[in-house]
Coordinates of C-alpha atoms and ligand atoms in Angstrom, one line a residue:
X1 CA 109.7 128.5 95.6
X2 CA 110.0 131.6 93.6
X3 CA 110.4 131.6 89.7
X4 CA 113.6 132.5 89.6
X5 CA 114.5 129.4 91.4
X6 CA 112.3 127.6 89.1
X7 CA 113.9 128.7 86.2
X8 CA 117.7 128.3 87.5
X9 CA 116.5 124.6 88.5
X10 CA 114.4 123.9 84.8
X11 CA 117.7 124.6 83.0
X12 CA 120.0 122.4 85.6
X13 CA 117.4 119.8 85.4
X14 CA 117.8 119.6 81.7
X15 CA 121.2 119.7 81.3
X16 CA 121.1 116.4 83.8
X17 CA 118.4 115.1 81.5
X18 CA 120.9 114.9 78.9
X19 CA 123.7 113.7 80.9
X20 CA 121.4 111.1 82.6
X21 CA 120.3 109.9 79.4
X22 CA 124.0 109.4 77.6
X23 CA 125.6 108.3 80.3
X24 CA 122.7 105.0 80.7
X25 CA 125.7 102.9 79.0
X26 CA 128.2 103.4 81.8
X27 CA 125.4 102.5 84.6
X28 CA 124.3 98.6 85.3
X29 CA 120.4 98.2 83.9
X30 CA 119.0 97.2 87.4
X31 CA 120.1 98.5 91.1
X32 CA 121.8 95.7 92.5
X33 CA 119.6 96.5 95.6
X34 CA 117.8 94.7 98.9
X35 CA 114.7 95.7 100.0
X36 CA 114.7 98.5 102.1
X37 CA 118.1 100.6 101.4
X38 CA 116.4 103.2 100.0
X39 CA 114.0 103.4 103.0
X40 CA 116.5 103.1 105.4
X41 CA 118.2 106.7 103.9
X42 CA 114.9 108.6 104.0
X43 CA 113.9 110.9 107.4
X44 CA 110.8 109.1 109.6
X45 CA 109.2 112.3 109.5
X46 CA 109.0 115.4 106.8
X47 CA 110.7 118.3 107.6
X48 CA 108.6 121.8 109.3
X49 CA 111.3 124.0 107.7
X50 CA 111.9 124.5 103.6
X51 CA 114.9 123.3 102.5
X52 CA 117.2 124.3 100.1
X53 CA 116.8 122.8 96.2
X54 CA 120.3 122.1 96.0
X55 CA 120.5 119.8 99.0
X56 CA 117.3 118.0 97.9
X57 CA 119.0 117.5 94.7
X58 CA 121.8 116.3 96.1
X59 CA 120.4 113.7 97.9
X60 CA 118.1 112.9 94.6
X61 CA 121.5 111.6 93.2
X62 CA 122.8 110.3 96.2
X63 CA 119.6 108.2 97.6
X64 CA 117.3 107.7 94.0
X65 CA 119.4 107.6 91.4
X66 CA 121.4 104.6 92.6
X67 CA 118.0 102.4 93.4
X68 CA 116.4 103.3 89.8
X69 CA 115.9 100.5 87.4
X70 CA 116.8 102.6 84.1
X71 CA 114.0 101.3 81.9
X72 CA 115.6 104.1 79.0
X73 CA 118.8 102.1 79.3
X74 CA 119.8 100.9 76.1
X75 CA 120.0 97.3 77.2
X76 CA 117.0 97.1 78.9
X77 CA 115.5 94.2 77.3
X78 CA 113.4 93.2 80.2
X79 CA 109.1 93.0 80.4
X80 CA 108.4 95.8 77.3
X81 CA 109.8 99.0 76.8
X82 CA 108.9 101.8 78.3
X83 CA 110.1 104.4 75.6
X84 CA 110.3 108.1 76.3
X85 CA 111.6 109.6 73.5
X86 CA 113.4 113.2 74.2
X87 CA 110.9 114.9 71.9
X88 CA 108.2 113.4 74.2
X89 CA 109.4 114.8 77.5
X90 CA 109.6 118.1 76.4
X91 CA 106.2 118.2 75.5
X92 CA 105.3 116.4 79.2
X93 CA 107.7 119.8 80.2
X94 CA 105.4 122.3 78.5
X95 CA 102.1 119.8 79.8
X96 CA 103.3 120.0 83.2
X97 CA 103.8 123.9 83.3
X98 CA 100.3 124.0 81.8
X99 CA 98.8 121.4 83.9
X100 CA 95.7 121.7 82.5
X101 CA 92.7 119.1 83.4
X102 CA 91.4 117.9 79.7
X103 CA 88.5 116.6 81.0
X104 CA 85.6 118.7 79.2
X105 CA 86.2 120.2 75.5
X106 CA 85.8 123.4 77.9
X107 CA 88.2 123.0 80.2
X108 CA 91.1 122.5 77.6
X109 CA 89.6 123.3 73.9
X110 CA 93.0 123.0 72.6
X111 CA 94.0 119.8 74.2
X112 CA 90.7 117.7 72.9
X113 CA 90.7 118.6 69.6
X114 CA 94.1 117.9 69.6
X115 CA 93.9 114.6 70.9
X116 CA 90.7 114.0 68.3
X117 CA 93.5 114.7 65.8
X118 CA 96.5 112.3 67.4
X119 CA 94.1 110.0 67.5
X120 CA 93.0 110.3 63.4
X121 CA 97.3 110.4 63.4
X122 CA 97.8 107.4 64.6
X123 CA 94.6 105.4 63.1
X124 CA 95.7 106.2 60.0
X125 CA 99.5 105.2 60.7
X126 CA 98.2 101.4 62.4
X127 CA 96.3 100.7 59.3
X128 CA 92.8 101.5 61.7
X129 CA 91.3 105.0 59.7
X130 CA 88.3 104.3 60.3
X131 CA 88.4 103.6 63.8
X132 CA 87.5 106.5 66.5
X133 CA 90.2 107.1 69.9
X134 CA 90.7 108.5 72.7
X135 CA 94.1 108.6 75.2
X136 CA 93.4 106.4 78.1
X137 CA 96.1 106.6 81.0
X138 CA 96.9 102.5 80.3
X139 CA 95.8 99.8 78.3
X140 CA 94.6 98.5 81.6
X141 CA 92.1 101.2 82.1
X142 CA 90.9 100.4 78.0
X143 CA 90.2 97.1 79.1
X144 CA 88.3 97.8 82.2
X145 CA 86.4 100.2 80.0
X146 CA 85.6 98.1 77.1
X147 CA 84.5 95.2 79.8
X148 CA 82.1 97.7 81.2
X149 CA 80.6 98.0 77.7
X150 CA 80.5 94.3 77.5
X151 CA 78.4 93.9 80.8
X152 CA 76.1 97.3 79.6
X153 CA 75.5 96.1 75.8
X154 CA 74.1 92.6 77.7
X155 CA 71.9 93.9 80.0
X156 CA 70.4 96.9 77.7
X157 CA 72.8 99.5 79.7
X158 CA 70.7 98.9 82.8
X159 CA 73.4 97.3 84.6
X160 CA 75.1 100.5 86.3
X161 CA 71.6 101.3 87.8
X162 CA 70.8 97.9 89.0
X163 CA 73.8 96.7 89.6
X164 CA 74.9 92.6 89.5
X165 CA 72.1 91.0 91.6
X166 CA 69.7 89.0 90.1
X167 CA 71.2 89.5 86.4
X168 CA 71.7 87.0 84.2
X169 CA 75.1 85.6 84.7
X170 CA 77.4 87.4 82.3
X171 CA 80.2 85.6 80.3
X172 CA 83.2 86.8 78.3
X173 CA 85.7 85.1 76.3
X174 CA 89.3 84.9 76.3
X175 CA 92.3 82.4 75.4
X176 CA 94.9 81.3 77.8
X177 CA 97.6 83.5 79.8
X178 CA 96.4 86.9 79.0
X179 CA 97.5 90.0 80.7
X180 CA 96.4 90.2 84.4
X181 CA 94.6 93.1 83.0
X182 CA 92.1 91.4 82.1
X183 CA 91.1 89.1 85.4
X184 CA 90.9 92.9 87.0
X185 CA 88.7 93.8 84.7
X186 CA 86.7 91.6 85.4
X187 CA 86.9 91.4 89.0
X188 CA 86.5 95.0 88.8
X189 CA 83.4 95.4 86.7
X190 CA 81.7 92.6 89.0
X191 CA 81.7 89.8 86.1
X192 CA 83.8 88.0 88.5
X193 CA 86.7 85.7 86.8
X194 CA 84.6 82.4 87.3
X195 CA 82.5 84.1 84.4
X196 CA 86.2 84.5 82.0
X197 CA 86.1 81.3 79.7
X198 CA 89.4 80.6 78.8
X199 CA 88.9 79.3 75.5
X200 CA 91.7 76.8 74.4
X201 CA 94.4 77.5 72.2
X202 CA 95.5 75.0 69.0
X203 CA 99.4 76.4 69.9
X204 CA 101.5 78.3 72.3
X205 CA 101.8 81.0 70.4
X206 CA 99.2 80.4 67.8
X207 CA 96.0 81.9 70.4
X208 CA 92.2 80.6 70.9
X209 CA 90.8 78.0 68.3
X210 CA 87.7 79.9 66.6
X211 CA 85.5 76.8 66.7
X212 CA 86.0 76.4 70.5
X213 CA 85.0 79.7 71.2
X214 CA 81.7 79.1 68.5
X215 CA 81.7 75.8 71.2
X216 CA 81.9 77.5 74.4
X217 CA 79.2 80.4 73.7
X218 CA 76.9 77.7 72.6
X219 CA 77.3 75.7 75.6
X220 CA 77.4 78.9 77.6
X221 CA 73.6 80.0 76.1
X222 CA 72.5 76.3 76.4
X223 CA 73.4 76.6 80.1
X224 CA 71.2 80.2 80.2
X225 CA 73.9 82.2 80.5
X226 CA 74.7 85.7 78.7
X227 CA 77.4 85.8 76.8
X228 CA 78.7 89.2 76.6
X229 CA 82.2 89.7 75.4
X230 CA 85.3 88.2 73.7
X231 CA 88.8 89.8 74.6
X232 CA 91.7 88.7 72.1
X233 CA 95.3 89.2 72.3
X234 CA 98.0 90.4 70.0
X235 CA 101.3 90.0 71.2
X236 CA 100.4 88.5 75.2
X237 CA 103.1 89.9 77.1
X238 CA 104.3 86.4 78.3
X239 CA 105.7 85.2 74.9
X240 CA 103.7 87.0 72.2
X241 CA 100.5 84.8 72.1
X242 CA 98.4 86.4 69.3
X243 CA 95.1 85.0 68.6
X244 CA 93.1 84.5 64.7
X245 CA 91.7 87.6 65.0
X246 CA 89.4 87.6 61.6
X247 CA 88.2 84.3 62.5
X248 CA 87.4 85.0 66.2
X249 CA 85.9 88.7 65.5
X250 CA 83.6 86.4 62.8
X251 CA 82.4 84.0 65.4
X252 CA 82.0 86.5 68.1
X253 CA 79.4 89.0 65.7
X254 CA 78.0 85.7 64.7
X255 CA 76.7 85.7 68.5
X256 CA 76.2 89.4 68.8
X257 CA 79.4 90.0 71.4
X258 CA 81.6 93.1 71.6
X259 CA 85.0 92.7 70.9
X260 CA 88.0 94.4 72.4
X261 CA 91.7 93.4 71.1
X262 CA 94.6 93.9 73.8
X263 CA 97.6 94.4 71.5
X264 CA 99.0 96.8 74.7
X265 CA 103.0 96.0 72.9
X266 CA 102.4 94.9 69.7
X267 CA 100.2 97.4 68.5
X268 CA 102.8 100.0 67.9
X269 CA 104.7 97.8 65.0
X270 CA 101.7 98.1 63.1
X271 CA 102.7 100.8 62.0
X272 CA 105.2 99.2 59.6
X273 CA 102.5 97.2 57.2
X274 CA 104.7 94.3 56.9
X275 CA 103.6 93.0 60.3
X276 CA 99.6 93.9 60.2
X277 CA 99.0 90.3 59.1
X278 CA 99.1 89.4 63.3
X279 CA 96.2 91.6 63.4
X280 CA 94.4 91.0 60.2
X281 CA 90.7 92.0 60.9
X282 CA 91.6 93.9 63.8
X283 CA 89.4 96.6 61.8
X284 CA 86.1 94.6 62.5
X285 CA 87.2 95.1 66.4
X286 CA 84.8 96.8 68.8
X287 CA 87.8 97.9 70.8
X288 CA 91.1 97.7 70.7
X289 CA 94.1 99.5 72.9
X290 CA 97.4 99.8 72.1
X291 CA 100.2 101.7 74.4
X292 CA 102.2 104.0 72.4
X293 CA 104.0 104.5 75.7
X294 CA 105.7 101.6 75.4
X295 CA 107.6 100.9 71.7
X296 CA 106.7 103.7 70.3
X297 CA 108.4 106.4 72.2
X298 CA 105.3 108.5 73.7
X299 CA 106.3 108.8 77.6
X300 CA 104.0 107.5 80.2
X301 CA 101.2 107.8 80.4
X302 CA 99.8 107.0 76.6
X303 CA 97.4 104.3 75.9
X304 CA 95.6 104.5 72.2
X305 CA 91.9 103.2 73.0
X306 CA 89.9 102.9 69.5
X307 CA 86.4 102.4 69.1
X308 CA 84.1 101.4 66.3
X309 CA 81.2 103.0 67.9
X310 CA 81.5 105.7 70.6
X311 CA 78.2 105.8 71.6
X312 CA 78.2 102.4 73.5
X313 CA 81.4 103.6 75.0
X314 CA 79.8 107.3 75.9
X315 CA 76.5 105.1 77.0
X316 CA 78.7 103.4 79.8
X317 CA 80.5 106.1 81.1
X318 CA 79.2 109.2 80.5
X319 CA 77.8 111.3 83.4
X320 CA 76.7 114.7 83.7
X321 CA 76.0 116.2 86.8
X322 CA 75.1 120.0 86.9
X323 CA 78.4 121.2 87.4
X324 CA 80.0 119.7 84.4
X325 CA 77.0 120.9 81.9
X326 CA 78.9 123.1 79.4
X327 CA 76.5 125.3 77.8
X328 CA 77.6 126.8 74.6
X329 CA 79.9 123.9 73.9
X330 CA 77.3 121.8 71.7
X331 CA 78.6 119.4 68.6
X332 CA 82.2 119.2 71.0
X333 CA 83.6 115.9 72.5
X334 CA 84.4 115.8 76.2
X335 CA 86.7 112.9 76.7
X336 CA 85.8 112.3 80.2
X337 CA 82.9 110.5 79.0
X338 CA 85.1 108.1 77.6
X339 CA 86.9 107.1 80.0
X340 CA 86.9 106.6 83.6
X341 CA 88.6 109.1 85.9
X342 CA 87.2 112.4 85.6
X343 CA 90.3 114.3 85.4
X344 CA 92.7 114.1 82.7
X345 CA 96.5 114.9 81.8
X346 CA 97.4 116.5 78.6
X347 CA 98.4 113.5 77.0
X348 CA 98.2 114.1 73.2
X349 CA 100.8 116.8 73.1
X350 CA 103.8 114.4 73.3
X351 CA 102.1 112.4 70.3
X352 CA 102.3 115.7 68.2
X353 CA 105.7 116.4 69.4
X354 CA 106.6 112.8 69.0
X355 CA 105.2 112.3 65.7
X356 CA 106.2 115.8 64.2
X357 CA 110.1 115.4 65.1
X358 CA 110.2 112.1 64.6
X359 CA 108.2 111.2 61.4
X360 CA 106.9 107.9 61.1
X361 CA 109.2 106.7 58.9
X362 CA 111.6 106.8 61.5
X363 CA 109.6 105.3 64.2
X364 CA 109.1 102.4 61.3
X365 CA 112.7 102.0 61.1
X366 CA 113.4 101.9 64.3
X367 CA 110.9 98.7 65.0
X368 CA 112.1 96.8 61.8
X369 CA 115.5 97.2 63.5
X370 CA 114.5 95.8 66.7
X371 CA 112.8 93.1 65.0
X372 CA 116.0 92.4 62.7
X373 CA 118.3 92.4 65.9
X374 CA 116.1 90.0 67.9
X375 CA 116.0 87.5 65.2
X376 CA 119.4 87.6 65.1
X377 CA 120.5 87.3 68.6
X378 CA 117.2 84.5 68.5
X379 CA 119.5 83.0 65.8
X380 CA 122.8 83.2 67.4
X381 CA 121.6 81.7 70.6
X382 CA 120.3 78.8 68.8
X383 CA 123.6 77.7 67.4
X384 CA 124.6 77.5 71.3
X385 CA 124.9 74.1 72.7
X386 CA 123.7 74.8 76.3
X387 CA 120.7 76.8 75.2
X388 CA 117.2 75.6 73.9
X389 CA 115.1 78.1 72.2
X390 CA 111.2 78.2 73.8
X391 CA 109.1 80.4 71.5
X392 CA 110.1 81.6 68.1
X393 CA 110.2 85.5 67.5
X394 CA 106.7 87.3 67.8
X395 CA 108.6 90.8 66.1
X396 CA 111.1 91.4 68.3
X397 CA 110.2 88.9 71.5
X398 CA 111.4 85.4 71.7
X399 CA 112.1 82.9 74.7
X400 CA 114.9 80.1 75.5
X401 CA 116.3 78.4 78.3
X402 CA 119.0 76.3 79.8
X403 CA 119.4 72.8 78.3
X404 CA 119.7 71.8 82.4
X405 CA 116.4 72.7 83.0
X406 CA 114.4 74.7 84.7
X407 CA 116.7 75.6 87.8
X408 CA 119.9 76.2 85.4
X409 CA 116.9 78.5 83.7
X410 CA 116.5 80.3 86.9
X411 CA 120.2 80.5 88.4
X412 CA 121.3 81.8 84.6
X413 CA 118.8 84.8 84.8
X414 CA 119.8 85.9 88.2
X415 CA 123.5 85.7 87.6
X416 CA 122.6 87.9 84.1
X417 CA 120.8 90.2 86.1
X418 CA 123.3 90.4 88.7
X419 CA 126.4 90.9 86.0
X420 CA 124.1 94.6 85.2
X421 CA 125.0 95.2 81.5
X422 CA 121.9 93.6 80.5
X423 CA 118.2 93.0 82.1
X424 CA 116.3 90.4 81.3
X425 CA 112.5 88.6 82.8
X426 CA 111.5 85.2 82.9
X427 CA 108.2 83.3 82.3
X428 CA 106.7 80.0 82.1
X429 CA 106.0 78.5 78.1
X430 CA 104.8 75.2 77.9
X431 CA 105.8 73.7 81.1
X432 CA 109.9 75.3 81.5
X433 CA 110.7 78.5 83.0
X434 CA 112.2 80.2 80.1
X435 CA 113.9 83.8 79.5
X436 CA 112.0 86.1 77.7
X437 CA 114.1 88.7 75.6
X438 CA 113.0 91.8 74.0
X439 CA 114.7 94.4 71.7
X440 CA 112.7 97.8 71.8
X441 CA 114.9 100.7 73.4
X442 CA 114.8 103.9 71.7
X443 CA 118.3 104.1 71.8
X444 CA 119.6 100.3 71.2
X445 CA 122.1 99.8 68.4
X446 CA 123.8 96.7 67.0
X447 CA 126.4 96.8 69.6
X448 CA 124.1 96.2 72.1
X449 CA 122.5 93.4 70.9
X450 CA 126.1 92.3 70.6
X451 CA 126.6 92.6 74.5
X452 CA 123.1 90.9 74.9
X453 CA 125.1 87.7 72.9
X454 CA 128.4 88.2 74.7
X455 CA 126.5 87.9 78.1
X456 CA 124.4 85.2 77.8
X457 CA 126.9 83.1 76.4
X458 CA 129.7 83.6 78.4
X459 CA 127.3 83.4 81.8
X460 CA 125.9 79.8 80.3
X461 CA 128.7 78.4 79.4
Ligands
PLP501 C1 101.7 96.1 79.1 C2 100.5 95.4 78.8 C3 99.3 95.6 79.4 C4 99.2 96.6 80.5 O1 99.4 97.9 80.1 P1 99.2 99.1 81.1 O2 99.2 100.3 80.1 O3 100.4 99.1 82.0 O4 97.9 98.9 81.8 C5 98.2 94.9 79.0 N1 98.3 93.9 78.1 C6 99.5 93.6 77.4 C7 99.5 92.6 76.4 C8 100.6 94.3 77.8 O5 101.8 94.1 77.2

């Protein structure tokens, strides 16, 4: 392609951008799709001659665009959000012409110190200042990373040398129905899942009891196991499970264990002070990840990693063959050594854009709204005869079902689903399949929580 194409293309693609992105109302939330139709349109085989951009494109609306989910959609209020606000992708636009690897302080001087700052940014605007970061690609790879430090810290940072065999048998802590995130870490890391001790909770929402996790690490060391870890949740992506994390943090440096707090969703309302009490203590944490590419508005890929101690985190992962030596470079971070891919997008760029056209006071207002709205749908569809509420509000996520149980549940959500002005998920909460809802789109107003009401009402009736 030459650059004058490039160019003529960059502007069209724009201008769709914009008519993409206001016309999400008119379009249903999900692809009423089967398996397969979009397979079925594309060639067995790739083509030996260039084609022309304009057919491509033409076939991008005509075959993609109908089988996208549209997860910017206004009414999506299905799994999280997925927020990519506009001043966000035009910072991935400049990142992607770029396209450098900010891997080394070397290979991008700009882009680490820049993300050393985001990361001061957003410390500072969670209530977490004294906390250190670092831009992981997803809260899953945080995990996985602060699991490794778990299994390292127990067996004096030995354990990538020797590997599993013959250690002590390692042991970390969680309460029930936590992300999946965290059984791959753990499969992943070698710890194995038999060695996650679900600790149990005193509520559905309420998260682990402190004394049984004092309990199970004392049973755990009486049995000559290593305890190693304990991973809490603030906001668990089924219904909002958040765990008493000053009481837990106190328990596990009682025993010596590293702490990493999951709050993957939640974590980017902390940035409105009214709501740090689900996290009180969170600054005692080891670890703890949050995605500002979800409710926040930073596009994929965006996942805040903070540490209390970088070293143990640099100790794990850190390796430096000959090649990526960077003489001259002393007293500057390479971020590769906190983290486990080598290479690395610019991902700090969209925080500055983010955060400089938005202010935060605006991305503060925007979350008290969603909270406000989902109370007051939660409210509205309480008052409704055919519907039971599950789980109260956790901010702006709540659950309910169908009086007629768990098939009524079921059948209600698919015909939702299948009307397309609104997307919702389901889950099970003690016992019932339920319907999780969730207000967080960027672009959401009052009317559209109005439509949420209108929907589910009308399809339970
Ligand atoms: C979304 C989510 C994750 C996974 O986040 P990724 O960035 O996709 O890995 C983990 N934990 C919780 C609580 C989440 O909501």
């Amino acid at each position: 392609m030459d650059w004058d194409t490039f160019e003529h293309w960059s502007l069209e693609f724009a201008r769709w951008s914009r008519r993409y992105r206001e016309s999400l109302r008119d379009r249903p939330v999900r692809p009423p799709l089967h398996p397969g139709a979009t397979l079925a349109q594309l060639p067995a085989t790739p083509p030996e001659q260039g084609e022309d951009m304009a057919t491509i494109f033409a076939d991008f609306e005509k075959i993609i665009l109908p089988g996208m989910t549209h997860w910017q959609h206004p009414r999506f209020f299905a799994y999280f959000p997925a927020n990519a606000a506009p001043a966000s992708v035009l910072a991935e636009q400049l990142a992607n012409a770029m396209a450098a690897q900010c891997m080394l302080w070397q290979t991008s001087p700009a882009a680490t110190e820049l993300e050393t700052r985001m990361m001061e940014w957003l410390g500072q605007a969670v209530g977490l200042p004294n906390m250190s970061g670092v831009i992981q690609d997803s809260a899953s790879s945080a995990t996985l990373a602060a699991v490794l430090v778990m299994r390292e810290r127990a067996l004096d940072f030995q354990g990538n040398r020797t590997g599993l065999a013959g250690a002590p048998r390692l042991r970390i802590y969680c309460s029930d129905g936590v992300h999946s995130s965290i059984d791959r870490a753990l499969w992943v890391s070698g710890i194995g899942t038999d060695n996650l001790v679900r600790v149990p909770a005193t509520g559905p929402l309420a998260g682990m009891d402190p004394p049984a996790l004092a309990q199970a690490i004392a049973r755990d060391r009486a049995a000559g196991h290593t305890p190693a870890g304990v991973i809490l949740s603030v906001g668990g992506t089924a219904i909002g499970a958040t765990d008493p994390i000053a009481a837990c943090i106190e328990v596990a440096k009682q025993a010596d264990l590293y702490t990493h707090i999951d709050a993957a969703w939640a974590g980017s309302a902390m940035i409105c002070p009214e709501f740090r009490h689900y996290w009180t203590g969170a600054e005692g944490a080891d670890s703890l990840v949050f995605n500002p590419h979800k409710w926040l508005g930073a596009q994929f890929d965006c996942a805040a990693h903070f540490v209390a101690d970088p070293d143990s985190l640099r100790r794990t992962l850190a390796i430096n063959p000959d090649f990526l030596q960077t003489p001259g470079a002393e007293g500057s971070v390479d971020y590769s050594e906190w983290s486990i891919p080598l290479g690395r997008r610019f991902r700090a760029l969209k925080l500055w854009f983010l955060l400089r056209v938005e202010g935060v006071e605006v991305l503060r207002t925007m979350i008290r709204t969603h909270v406000t709205w989902a109370k007051g749908l939660h409210d509205r569809l309480a008052a409704l005869p055919q519907i039971t509420i599950q789980t109260a509000p956790m901010l702006s996520l709540f659950t309910f079902r169908h009086n007629e149980g768990d098939a009524a549940t079921a059948d209600l959500l698919n015909r939702i689903n299948a009307d397309g002005r609104i997307y919702l998920t389901q889950t099970t909460a003690t016992g019932h399949t339920v319907i999780r809802f969730q207000a967080g789109s960027f672009e959401m107003t009052q009317a559209d929580a109005d439509t949420a009401y209108d929907v589910i009402a009308e399809l339970s009736a």
